[in-house]
Coordinates of C-alpha atoms in Angstrom, one line a residue:
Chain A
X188 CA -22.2 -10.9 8.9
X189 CA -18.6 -9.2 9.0
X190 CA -18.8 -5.6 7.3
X191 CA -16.3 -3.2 7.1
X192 CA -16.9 0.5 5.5
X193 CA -14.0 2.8 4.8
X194 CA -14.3 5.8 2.0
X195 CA -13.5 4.6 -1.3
X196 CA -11.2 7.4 -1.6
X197 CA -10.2 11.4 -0.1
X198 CA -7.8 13.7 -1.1
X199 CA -5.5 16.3 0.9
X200 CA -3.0 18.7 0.4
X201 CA 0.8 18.5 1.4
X202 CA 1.4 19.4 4.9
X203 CA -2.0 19.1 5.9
X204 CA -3.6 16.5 8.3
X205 CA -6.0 14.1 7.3
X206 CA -8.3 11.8 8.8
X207 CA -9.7 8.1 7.2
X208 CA -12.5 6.4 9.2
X209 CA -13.5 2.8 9.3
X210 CA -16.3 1.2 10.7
X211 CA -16.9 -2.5 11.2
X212 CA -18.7 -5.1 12.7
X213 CA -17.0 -8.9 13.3
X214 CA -17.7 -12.1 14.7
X215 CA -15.7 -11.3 17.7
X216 CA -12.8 -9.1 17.9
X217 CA -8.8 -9.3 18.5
X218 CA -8.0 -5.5 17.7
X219 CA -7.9 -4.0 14.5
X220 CA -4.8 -3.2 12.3
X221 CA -4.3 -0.4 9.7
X222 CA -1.9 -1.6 7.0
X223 CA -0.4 0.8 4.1
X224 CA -0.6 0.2 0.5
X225 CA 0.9 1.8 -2.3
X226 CA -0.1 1.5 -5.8
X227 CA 1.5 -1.7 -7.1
X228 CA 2.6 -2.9 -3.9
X229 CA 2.4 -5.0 -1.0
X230 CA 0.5 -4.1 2.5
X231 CA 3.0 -3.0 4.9
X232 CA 1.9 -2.7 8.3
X233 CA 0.9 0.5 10.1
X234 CA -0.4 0.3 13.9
X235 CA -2.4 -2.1 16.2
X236 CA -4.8 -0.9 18.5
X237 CA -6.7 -3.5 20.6
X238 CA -7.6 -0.9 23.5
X239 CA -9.5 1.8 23.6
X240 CA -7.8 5.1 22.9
X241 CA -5.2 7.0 20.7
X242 CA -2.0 5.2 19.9
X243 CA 0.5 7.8 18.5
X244 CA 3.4 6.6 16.3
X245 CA 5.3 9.8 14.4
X246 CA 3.3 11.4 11.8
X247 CA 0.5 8.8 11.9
X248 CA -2.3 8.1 15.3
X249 CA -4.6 5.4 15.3
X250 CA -7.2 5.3 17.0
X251 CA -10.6 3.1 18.8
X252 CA -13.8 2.7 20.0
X253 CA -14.7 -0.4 20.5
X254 CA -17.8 0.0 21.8
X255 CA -18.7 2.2 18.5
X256 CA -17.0 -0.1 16.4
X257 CA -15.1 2.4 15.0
X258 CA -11.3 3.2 14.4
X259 CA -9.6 6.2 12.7
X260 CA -5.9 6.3 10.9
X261 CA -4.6 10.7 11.5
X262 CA -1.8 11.4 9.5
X263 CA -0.1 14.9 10.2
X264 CA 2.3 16.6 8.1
X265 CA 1.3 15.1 4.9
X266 CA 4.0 14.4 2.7
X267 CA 3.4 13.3 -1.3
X268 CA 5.2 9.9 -0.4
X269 CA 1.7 9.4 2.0
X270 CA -0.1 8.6 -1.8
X271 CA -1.5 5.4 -0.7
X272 CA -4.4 3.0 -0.2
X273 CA -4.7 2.9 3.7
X274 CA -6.2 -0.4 4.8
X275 CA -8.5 -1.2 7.6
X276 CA -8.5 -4.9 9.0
X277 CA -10.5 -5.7 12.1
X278 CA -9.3 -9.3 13.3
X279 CA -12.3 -12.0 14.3
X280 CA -12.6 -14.1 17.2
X281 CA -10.6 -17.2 15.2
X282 CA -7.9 -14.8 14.6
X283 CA -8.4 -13.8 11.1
X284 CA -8.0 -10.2 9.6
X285 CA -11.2 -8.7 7.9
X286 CA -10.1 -6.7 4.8
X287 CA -11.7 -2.6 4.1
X288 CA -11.8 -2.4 0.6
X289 CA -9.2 0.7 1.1
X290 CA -9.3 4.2 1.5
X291 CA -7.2 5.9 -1.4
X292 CA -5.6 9.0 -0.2
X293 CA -4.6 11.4 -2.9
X294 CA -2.3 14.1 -1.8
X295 CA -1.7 17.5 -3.7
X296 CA 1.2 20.0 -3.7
Chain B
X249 CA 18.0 -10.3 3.1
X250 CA 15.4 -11.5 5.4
X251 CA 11.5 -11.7 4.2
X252 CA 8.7 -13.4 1.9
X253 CA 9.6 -14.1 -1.9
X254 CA 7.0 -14.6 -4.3
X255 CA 7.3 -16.6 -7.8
X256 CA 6.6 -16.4 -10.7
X257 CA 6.0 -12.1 -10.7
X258 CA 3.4 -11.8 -13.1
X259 CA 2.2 -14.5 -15.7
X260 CA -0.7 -14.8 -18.1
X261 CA -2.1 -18.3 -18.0
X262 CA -5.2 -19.9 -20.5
X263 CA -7.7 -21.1 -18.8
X264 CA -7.7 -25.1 -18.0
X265 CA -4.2 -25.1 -17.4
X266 CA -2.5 -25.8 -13.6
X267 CA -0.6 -23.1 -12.5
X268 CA 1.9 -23.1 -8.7
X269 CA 2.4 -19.9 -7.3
X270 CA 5.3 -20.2 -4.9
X271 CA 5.8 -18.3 -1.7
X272 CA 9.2 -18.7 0.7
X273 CA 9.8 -17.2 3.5
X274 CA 13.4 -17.3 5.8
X275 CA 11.8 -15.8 9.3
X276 CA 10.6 -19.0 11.2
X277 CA 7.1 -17.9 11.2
X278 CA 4.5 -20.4 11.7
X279 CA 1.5 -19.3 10.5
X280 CA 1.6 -18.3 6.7
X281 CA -1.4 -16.7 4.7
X282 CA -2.6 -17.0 0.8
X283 CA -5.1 -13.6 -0.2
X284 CA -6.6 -12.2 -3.3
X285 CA -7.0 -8.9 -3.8
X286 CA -9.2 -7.4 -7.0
X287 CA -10.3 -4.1 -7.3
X288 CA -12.6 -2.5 -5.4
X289 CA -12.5 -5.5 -3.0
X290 CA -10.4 -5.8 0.2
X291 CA -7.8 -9.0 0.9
X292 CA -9.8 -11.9 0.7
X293 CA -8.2 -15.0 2.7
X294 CA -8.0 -18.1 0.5
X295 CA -5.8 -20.9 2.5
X296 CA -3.9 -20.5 5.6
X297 CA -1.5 -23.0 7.8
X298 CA -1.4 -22.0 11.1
X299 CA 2.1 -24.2 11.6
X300 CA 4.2 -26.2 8.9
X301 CA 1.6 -30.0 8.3
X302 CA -1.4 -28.0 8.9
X303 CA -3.6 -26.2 6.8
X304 CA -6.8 -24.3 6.7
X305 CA -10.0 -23.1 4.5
X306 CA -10.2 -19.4 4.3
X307 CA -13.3 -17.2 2.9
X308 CA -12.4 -17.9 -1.1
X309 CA -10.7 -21.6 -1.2
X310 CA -12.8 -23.1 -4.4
X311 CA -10.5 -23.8 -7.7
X312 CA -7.2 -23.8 -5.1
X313 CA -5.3 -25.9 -2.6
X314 CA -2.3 -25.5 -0.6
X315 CA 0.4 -27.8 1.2
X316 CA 2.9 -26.9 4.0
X317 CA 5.5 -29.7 3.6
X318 CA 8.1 -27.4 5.9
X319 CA 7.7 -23.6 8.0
X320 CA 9.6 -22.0 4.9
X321 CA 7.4 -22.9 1.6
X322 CA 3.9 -22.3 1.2
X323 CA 2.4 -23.0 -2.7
X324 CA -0.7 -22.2 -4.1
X325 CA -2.3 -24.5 -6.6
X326 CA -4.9 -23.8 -9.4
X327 CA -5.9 -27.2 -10.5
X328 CA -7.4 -25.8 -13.8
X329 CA -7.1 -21.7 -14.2
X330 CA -10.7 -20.2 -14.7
X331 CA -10.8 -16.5 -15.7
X332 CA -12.5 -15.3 -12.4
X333 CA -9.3 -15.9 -10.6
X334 CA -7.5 -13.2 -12.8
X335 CA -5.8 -11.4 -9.4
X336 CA -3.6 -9.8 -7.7
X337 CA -2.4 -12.8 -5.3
X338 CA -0.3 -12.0 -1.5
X339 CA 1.0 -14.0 0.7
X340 CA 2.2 -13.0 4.0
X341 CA 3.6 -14.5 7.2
X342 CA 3.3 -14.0 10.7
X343 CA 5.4 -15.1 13.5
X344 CA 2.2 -17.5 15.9
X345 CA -0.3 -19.3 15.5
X346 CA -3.7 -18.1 15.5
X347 CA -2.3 -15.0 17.4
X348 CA -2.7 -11.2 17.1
X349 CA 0.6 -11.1 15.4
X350 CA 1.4 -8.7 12.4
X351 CA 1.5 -10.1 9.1
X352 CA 4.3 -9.5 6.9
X353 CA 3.5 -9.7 3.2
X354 CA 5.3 -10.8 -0.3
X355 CA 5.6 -8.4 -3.3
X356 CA 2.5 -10.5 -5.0
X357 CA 1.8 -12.1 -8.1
X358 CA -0.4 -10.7 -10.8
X359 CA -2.1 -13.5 -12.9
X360 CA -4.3 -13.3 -15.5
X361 CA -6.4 -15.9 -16.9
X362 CA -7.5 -15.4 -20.7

């Protein structure tokens, strides 16, 4: 079956760096997106990484291991707006996105 | 402005009755999406229409059907409202068809079912 495992929730403190793991296993695989979500709110779209590797955008990395089937979202410079569910979402061979339950990321002054 | 709207915002519906939840979007993108989302539980794909006359089963269809008349409009139907599908409700958009395109979602719809 598809899984995907993310921590149910982490906290951090402003200005600090965190990482959120995810883990998955699909029927398949088209890369896997990392969406943001605050409370309230719609996803909003993060990164993309279909290749192996680190791909750095700002404050926030992504990054993936195929082979491990394993991705991680790094966010530097933590700022109290970064309060947020971050979303993992591995996408299948027919092109659909796999939904993590959500990592909640609490950050403290 | 361009983007997805969602309609109604929030509504509290008995159970039995039929209940639309509209979703427009003004960016020419084919495919277009229908999720759930409840606590503790990621997105959970319910219909989707890879271009506008097409349309598609997702992981959670029972109790709802779509149509895609044109590319812009995309509503979701409960033929009779059951409590279990008290939810947060998304649609999103993204420009191809069955491609590694991002999807762009709506603001969402919160319904509960009493």
């Amino acid at each position: 079956g598809q899984n995907i495992d993310q921590p149910t929730e982490m906290t951090a403190t402003e200005g600090a760096i965190v990482q959120i793991n995810c883990t998955y296993q699909t029927s398949g695989f088209n890369g896997l997106f990392w969406y943001q979500q605050h409370a309230g709110e719609a996803p909003t779209f993060l990164s993309y990484n279909v290749l192996d590797g680190l791909e750095e955008k700002g404050r926030f990395s992504s990054f993936l291991s195929r082979s491990k089937g394993y991705s991680y979202l790094l966010l530097k410079e933590l700022q109290m707006k970064d309060s947020a569910s971050y979303l993992c979402a591995p996408m299948d061979s027919n092109y659909q996105l796999i939904w993590g339950a959500g990592t909640k990321l609490i950050i403290k002054p | 402005i361009a983007g997805i709207t969602q309609a109604p915002t929030s509504q509290i519906l008995a159970a039995g009755r039929r209940m639309t939840l509209r979703c427009t979007q003004d960016m020419r993108h084919n495919a277009m999406y229908w999720y759930r989302q409840d606590l503790g539980l990621g997105l959970r794909l319910i219909h989707y229409s890879n271009t506008a006359g097409t349309t598609g089963k997702g992981e959670v269809p029972d109790g709802y059907s779509v149509s895609r008349a044109n590319t812009d409009d995309f509503p979701l139907t409960l033929a009779s409202a059951v409590p279990s599908q008290t939810s947060v409700y998304f649609c999103a958009s993204s420009p191809g068809q069955r491609s590694t395109d991002t999807q762009y979602f709506g603001p969402g719809t919160r319904l509960t079912v009493l």
